XYZ file of C-alpha atoms in Angstrom:
330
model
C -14.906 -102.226 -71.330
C -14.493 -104.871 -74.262
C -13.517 -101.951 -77.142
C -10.882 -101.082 -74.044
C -9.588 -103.998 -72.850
C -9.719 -105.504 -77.006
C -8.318 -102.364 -78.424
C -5.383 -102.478 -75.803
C -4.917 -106.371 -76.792
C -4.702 -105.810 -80.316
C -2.525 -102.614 -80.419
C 0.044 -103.920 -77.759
C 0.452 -107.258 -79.533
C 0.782 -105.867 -83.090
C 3.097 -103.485 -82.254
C 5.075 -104.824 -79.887
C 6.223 -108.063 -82.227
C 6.783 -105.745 -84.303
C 9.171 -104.184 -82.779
C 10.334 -107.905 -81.516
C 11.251 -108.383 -85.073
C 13.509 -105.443 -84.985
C 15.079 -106.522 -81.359
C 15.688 -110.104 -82.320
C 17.273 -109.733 -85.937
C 19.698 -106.602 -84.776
C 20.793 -109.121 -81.799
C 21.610 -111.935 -84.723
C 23.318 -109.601 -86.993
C 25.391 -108.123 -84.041
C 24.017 -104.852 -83.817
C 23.994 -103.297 -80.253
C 20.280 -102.501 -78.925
C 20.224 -100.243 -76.529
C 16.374 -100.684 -74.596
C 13.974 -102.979 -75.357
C 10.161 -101.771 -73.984
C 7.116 -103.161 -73.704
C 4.954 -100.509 -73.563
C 5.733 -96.373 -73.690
C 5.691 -93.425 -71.727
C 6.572 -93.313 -67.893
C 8.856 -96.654 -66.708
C 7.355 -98.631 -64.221
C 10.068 -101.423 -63.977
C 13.665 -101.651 -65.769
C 16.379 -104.236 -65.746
C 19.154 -104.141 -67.772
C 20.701 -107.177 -69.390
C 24.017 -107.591 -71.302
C 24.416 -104.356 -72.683
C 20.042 -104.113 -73.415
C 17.876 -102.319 -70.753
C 14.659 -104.249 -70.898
C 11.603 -101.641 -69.713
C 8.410 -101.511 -68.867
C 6.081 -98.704 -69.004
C 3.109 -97.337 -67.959
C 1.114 -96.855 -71.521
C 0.305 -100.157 -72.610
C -0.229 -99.209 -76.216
C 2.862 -100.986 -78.221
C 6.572 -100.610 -77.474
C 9.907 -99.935 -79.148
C 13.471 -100.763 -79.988
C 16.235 -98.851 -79.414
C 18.887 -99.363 -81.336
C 22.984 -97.525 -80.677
C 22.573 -94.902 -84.112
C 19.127 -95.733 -85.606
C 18.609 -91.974 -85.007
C 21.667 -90.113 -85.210
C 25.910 -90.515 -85.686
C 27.543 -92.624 -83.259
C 30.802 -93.764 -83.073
C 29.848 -97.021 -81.496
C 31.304 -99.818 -84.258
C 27.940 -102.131 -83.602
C 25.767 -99.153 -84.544
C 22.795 -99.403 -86.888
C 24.702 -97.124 -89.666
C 27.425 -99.318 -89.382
C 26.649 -102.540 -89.985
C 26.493 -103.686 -93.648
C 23.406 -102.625 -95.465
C 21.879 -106.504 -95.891
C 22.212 -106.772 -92.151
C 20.244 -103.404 -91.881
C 18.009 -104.131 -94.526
C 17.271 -107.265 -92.976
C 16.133 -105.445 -89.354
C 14.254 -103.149 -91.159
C 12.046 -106.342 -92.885
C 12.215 -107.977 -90.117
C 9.226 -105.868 -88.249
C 6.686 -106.718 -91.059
C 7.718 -109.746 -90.956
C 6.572 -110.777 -87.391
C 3.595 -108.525 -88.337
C 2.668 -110.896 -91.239
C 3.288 -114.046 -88.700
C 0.935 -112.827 -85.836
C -1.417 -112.828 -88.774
C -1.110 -116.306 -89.819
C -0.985 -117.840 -85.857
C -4.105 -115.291 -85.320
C -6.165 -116.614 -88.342
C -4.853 -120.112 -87.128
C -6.204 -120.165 -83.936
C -9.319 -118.109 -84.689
C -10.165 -120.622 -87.602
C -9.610 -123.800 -84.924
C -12.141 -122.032 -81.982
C -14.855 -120.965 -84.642
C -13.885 -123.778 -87.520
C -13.931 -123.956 -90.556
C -16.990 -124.142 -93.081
C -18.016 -127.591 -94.603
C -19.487 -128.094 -97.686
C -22.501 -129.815 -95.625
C -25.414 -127.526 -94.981
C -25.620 -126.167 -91.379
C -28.877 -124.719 -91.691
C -31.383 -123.677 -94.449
C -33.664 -119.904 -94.240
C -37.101 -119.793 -94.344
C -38.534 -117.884 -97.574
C -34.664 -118.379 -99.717
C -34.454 -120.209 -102.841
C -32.606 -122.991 -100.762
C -35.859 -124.250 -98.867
C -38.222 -123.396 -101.979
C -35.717 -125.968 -104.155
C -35.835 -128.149 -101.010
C -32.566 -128.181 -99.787
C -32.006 -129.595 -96.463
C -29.868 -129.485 -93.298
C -26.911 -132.745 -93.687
C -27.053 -132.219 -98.047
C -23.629 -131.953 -98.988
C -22.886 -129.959 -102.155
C -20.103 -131.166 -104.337
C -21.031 -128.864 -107.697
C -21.910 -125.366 -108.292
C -22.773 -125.030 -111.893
C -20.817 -128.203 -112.931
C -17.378 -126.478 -111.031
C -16.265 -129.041 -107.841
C -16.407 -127.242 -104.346
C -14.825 -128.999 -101.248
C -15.728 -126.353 -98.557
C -18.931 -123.947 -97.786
C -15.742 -120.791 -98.871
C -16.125 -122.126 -102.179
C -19.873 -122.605 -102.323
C -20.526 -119.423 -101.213
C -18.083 -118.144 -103.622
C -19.256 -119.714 -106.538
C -23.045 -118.320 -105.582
C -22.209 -114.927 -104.725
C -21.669 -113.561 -108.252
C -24.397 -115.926 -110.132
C -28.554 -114.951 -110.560
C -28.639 -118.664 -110.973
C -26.628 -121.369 -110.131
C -27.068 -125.732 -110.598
C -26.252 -127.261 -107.558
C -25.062 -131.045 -107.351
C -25.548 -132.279 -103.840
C -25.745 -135.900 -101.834
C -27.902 -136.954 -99.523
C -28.516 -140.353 -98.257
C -25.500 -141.296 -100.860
C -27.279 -140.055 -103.690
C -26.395 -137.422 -106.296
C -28.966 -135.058 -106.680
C -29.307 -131.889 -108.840
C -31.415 -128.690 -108.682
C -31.524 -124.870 -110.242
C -32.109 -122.741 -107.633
C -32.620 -118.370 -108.704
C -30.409 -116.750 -106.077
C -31.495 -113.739 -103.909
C -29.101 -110.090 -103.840
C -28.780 -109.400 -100.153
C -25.462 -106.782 -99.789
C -24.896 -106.832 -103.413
C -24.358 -110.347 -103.614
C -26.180 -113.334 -104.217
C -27.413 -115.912 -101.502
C -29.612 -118.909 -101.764
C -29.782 -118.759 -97.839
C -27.706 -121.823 -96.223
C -24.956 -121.919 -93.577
C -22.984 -124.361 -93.410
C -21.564 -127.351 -90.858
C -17.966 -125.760 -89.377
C -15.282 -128.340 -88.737
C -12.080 -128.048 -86.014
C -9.270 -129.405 -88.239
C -5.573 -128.436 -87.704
C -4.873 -129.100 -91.428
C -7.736 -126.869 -92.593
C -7.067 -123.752 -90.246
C -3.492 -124.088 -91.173
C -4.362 -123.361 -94.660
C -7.213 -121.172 -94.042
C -4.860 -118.604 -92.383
C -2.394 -119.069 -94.955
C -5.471 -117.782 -97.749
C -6.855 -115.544 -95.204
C -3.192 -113.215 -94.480
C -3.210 -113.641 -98.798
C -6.146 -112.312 -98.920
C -5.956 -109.185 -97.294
C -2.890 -108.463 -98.872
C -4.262 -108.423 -102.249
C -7.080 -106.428 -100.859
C -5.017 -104.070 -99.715
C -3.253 -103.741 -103.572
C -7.106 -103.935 -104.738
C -7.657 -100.624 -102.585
C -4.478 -98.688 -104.523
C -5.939 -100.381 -107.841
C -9.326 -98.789 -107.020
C -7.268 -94.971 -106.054
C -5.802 -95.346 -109.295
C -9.018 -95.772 -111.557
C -11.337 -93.481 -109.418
C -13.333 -95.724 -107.879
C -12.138 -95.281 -104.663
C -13.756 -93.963 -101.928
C -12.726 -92.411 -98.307
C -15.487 -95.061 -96.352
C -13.247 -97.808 -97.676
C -11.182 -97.092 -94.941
C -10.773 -96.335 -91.656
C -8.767 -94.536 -88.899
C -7.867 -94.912 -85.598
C -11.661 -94.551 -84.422
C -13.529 -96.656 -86.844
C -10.373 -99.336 -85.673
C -11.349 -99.389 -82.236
C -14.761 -99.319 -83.046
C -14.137 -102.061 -84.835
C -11.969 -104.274 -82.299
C -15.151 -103.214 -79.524
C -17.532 -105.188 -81.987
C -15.505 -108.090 -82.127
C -14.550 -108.400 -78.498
C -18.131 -108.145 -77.763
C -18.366 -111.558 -80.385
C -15.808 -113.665 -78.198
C -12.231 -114.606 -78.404
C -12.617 -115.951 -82.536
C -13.558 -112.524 -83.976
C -11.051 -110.747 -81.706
C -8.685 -113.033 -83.161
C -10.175 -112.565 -86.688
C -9.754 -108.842 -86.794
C -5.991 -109.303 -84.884
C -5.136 -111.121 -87.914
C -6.639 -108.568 -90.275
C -4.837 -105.417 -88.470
C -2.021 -107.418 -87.931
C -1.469 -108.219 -91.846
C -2.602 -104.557 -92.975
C 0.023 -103.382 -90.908
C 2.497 -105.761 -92.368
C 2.227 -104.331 -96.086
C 1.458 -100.749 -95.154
C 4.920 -100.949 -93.024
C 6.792 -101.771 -96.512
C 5.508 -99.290 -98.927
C 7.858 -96.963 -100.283
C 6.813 -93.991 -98.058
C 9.248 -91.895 -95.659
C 8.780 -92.731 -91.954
C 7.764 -96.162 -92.849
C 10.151 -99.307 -93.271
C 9.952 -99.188 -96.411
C 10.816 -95.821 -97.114
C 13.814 -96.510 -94.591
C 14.539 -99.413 -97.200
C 14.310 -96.974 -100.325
C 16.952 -95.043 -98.549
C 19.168 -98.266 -98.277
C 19.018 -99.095 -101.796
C 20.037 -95.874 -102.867
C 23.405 -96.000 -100.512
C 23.879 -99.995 -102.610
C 23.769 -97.896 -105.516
C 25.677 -94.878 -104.980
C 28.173 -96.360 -102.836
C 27.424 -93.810 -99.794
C 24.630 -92.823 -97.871
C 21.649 -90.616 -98.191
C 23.224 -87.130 -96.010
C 21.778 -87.497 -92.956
C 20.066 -84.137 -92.374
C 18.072 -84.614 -95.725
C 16.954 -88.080 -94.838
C 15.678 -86.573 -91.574
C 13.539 -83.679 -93.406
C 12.137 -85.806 -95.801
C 11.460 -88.591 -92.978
C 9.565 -85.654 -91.091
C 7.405 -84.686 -94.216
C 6.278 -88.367 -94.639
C 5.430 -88.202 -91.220
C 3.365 -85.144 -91.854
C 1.769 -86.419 -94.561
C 0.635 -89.806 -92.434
C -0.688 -88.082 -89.657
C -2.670 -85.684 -92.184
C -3.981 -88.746 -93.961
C -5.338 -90.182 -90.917
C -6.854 -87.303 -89.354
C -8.518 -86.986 -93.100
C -9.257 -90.827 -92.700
C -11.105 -89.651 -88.944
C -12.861 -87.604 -90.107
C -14.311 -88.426 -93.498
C -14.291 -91.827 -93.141
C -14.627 -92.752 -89.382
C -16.902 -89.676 -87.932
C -19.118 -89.753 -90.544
C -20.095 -93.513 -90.221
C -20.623 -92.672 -86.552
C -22.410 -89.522 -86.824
């Protein structure tokens, strides 16, 4: 019931500001939108407003925005093909854009319930280097091999890719020092301390700020890793190993459900922009070339090659479901 009622969470809220983005920046830039829904298939309740029918329906699993010749000619002079290309160009960002902001409040608010690491130790491991150099619960470490850390991010940081590291640390208010061997555990090296969380406004703010950054460039480290041949088809997942993973996180309270609402949230922020037909970004390839040749891309070829980068999305992700997500489940 948690993978459900998370999954549904997560998938109508991503979505459906995404789609929000659309619906509020055609409404600035004057562009007539024909149905706003939240949700999809069968209506269960519509009233229409201005010249918008606002719908709900019965799958709750995202929602859309329809705008007057997004799909097709119209005559209409407020359609989508008519308005000036910034102004369409500026709906089409828009959707990532609210993507990449559901990130940052979801980080924000996941980083105020669960905190933020300090760079005072929590707790210490029995049998890790930490408790054999005799660190203790309340030290607070302010060096990691002569480098200044302010939070337990950047101690663990600092550790993770050293077999030895000097720690400076206070206790009582004195500065103390100690060489402690670290321990691989998942490829990376631990001395085996957690560390004190805080609840600070300030911090979370900036946390989710690093956090949406940081899935962004892990997304570009991904195509970095396709390009060299390192890459691998576990590194990602489909629409299985997604849920899977949103069930796991519901099941860990309200923070990780947050945490991994941020993650999707962000992912689906970049993937939306990348040059590929079907996407928004492919839509704004097709934009740029009309600023360039002065006309638009005929509308019957835009469609076919729209419908082969649709082909080629769905193929990647039933690839993705079964290489990737099956086999970790089977």
């Amino acid at each position: 019931m948690a993978t459900l009622i998370g999954s549904i969470v997560v998938f109508l809220l991503v979505v459906l500001l995404h789609e929000f983005g659309h619906f509020f920046v055609a409404k600035k830039v004057g562009i007539r939108v024909n149905e706003f829904s939240v949700g999809m298939g069968p209506k269960i309740y519509q009233k229409k407003k201005g010249e918008t029918m606002y719908s709900l329906r019965a799958l709750p699993i995202g929602g859309y925005c329809a705008m007057e010749g997004e799909n097709g000619e119209s005559q209409d002079p407020r359609s989508f093909e008519k308005a000036p290309i910034l102004s369409r160009a500026m709906v089409v960002v828009a959707g990532a854009a609210m993507n990449f902001v559901l990130a940052l409040v979801a980080f924000f608010l996941a980083l105020l319930l669960m905190g933020t690491p300090t760079n005072i130790i929590g707790q210490t491991m029995d049998k890790y280097p930490a408790v054999e150099a005799g660190l203790k619960p309340g030290d607070q470490i302010i060096e990691v091999n002569s480098f200044k850390v302010g939070s337990g991010k950047e101690v663990t940081e600092k550790i993770s890719h050293a077999t030895s590291v000097d720690l400076t640390y206070k206790r009582d208010g004195q500065i103390r020092k100690v060489k402690l061997e670290t321990k691989t555990e998942n490829n990376r090296q631990v001395v085996g301390i957690t560390f004190q969380n805080q609840h600070n406004p300030l911090e979370a703010l900036k946390g989710s700020f690093s956090m949406t950054l940081g899935v962004v460039v892990g997304i570009f480290s991904v195509f970095k890793m396709l390009f060299s041949g390192s890459f691998q088809t576990q590194m990602l997942a489909g629409p299985v190993g997604v849920i899977q993973v949103i069930g796991q996180s519901a099941s860990m309270g309200i923070g990780s459900l947050l945490y991994i609402l941020g993650i999707i949230s962000a992912n689906l922020g970049v993937v939306n922009l990348l040059p590929i037909p079907a996407l928004d970004g492919g839509k704004l390839v097709f934009l740029l070339i009309e600023a360039v040749r002065g006309k638009p891309v005929d509308g019957n070829k835009e469609a076919l090659i729209t419908m082969a980068g649709m082909a080629l999305l769905f193929g990647l992700m039933l690839y993705i479901t079964i290489f990737s997500d099956l086999k970790r489940i089977f």
